[in-house]
Coordinates of C-alpha atoms in Angstrom, one line a residue:
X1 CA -45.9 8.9 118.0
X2 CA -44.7 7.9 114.0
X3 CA -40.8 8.0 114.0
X4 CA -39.1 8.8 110.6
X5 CA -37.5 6.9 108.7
X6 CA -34.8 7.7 106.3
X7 CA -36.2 7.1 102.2
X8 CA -33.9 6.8 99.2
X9 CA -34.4 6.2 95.7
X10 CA -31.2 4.5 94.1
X11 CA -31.2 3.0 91.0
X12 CA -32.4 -0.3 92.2
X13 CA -36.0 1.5 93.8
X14 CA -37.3 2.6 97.1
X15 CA -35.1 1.7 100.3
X16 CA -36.0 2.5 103.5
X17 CA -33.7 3.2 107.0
X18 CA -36.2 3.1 110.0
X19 CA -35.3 5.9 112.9
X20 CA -35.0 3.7 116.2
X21 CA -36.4 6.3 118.1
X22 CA -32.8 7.2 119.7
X23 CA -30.8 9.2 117.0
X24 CA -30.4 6.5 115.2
X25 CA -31.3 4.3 112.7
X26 CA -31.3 0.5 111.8
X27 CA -30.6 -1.1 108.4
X28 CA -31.0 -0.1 105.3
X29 CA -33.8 -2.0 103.0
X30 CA -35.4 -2.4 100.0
X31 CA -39.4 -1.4 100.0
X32 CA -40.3 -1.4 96.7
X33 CA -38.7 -2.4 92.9
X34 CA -40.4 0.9 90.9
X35 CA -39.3 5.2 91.0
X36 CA -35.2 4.2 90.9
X37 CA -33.1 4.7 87.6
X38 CA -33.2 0.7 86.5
X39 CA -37.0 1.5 86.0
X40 CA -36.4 4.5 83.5
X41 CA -37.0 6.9 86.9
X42 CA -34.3 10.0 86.0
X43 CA -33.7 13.0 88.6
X44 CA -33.4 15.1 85.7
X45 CA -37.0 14.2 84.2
X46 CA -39.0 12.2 86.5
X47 CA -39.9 14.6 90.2
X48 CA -40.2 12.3 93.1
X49 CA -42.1 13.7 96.2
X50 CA -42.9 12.1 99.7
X51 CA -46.1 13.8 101.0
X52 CA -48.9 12.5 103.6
X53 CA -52.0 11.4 100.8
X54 CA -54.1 9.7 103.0
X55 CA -54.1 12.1 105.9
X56 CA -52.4 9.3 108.6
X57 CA -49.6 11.2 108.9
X58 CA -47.0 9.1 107.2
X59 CA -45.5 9.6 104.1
X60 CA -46.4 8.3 100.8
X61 CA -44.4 8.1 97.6
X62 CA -45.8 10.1 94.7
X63 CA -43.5 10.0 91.4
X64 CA -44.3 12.0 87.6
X65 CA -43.4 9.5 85.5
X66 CA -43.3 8.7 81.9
X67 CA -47.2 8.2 81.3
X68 CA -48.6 10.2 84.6
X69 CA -48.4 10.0 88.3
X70 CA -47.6 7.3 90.4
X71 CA -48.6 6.7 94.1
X72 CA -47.0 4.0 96.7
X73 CA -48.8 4.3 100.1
X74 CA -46.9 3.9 103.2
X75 CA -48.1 0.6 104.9
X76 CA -46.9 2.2 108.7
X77 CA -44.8 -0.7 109.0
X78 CA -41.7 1.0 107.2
X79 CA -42.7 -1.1 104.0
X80 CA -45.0 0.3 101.3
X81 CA -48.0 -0.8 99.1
X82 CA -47.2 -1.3 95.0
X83 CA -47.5 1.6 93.1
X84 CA -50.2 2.9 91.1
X85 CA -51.0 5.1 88.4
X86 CA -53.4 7.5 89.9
X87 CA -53.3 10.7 87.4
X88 CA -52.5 10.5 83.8
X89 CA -50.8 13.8 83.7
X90 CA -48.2 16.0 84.4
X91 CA -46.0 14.0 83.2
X92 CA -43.7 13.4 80.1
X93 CA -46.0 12.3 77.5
X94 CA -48.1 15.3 77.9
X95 CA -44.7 17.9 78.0
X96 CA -44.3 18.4 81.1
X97 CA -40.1 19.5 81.3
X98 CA -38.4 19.3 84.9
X99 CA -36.5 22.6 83.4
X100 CA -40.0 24.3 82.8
X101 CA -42.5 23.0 84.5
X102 CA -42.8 22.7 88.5
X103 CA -45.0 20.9 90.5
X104 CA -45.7 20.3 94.0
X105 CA -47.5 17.7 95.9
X106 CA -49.4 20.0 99.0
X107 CA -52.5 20.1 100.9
X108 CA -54.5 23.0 98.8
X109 CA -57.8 22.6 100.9
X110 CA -56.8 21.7 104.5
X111 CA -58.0 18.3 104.9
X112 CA -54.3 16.9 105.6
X113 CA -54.3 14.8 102.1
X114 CA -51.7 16.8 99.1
X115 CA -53.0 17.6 96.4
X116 CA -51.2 17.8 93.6
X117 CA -50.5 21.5 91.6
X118 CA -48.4 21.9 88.6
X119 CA -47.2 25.5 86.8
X120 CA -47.8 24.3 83.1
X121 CA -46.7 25.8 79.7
X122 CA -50.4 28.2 79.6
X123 CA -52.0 27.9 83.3
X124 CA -51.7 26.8 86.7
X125 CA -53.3 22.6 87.1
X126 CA -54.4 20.8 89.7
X127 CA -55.7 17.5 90.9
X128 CA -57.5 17.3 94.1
X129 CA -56.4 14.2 96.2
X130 CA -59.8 12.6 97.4
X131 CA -58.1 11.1 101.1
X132 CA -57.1 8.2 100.3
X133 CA -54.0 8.4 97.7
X134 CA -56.8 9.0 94.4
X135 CA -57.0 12.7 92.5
X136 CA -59.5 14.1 91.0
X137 CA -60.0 15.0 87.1
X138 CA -57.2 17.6 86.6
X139 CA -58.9 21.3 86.2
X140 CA -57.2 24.7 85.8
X141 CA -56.7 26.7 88.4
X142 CA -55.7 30.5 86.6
X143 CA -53.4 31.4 83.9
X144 CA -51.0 33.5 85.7
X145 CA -47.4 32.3 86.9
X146 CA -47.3 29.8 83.9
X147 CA -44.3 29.4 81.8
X148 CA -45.7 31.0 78.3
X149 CA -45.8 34.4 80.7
X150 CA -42.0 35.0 79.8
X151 CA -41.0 36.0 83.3
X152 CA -42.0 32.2 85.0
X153 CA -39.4 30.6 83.8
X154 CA -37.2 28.4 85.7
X155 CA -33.8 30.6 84.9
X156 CA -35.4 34.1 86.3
X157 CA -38.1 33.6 88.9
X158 CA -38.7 30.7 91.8
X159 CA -42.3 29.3 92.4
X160 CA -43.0 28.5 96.4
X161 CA -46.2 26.3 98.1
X162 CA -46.5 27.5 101.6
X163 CA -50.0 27.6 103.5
X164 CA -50.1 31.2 104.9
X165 CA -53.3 30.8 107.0
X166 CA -51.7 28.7 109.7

């Protein structure tokens, strides 16, 4: 059975803390150089997620960046591949706000791989993962709960991904 391991993103990157199976866990190291604030990733525009993409369980690193969506797969080792631009939206360059537009990185179609969903300024996007850390072209899903609505904004309603069929 996969233990977990403990992921931060500090200014310097990605470190890792890997559970020792008793409670505990061992040092603190480095995986990878890119999603930390020396690279231009900010908490207050730049969404970080850890979600299973490849269906194996572990989690991968999926960050909105600058000019799209960047992936690092978990390697199962406690170490992870280099990153990758694998959409080329929903991020900053084509206006996506942290303050007004959510997204989420979930399995929408059951096969144990996120997808990716985002609640944009007119519609509701979304980018299927194909199993192994790759989306799709990014289609619409439906206009409602989008922020042009008036009441989806950030400051008066909350947005939730839950699978209810479980």
């Amino acid at each position: 059975m996969e233990r977990p391991i403990s992921l931060g993103v500090p200014m310097m990157g990605c470190i890792v803390s890997l559970n020792k199976g008793d409670g505990s866990f061992g040092l603190v190291h480095k995986v990878i150089d890119n999603f930390g604030g020396a690279n231009g990733w900010l908490v207050e525009k730049h969404p970080r997620f850890v979600a299973d993409l490849t269906g194996d369980k572990r989690g991968d690193i999926i960050g909105f960046g600058e000019a799209g969506v960047y992936v690092s797969l978990n390697n199962g080792n406690g170490t992870f591949g280099q990153d990758k631009l694998v959409v080329n939206d929903f991020c900053i360059q084509q206006g996506w706000q942290v303050k007004r537009h959510p997204r989420f990185v979930v399995d929408l179609t059951g096969d144990g791989c996120a997808d990716i969903i985002g609640f944009g300024d007119k519609s509701v996007l979304v980018a299927f993962n194909d199993g192994k850390g790759n989306f799709g072209p990014v289609i619409k899903l439906l206009d409602a709960f989008s922020y042009n609505e008036g009441e989806w904004s950030l400051e008066k309603t909350v947005r939730y991904m839950v699978n209810l069929y479980q």
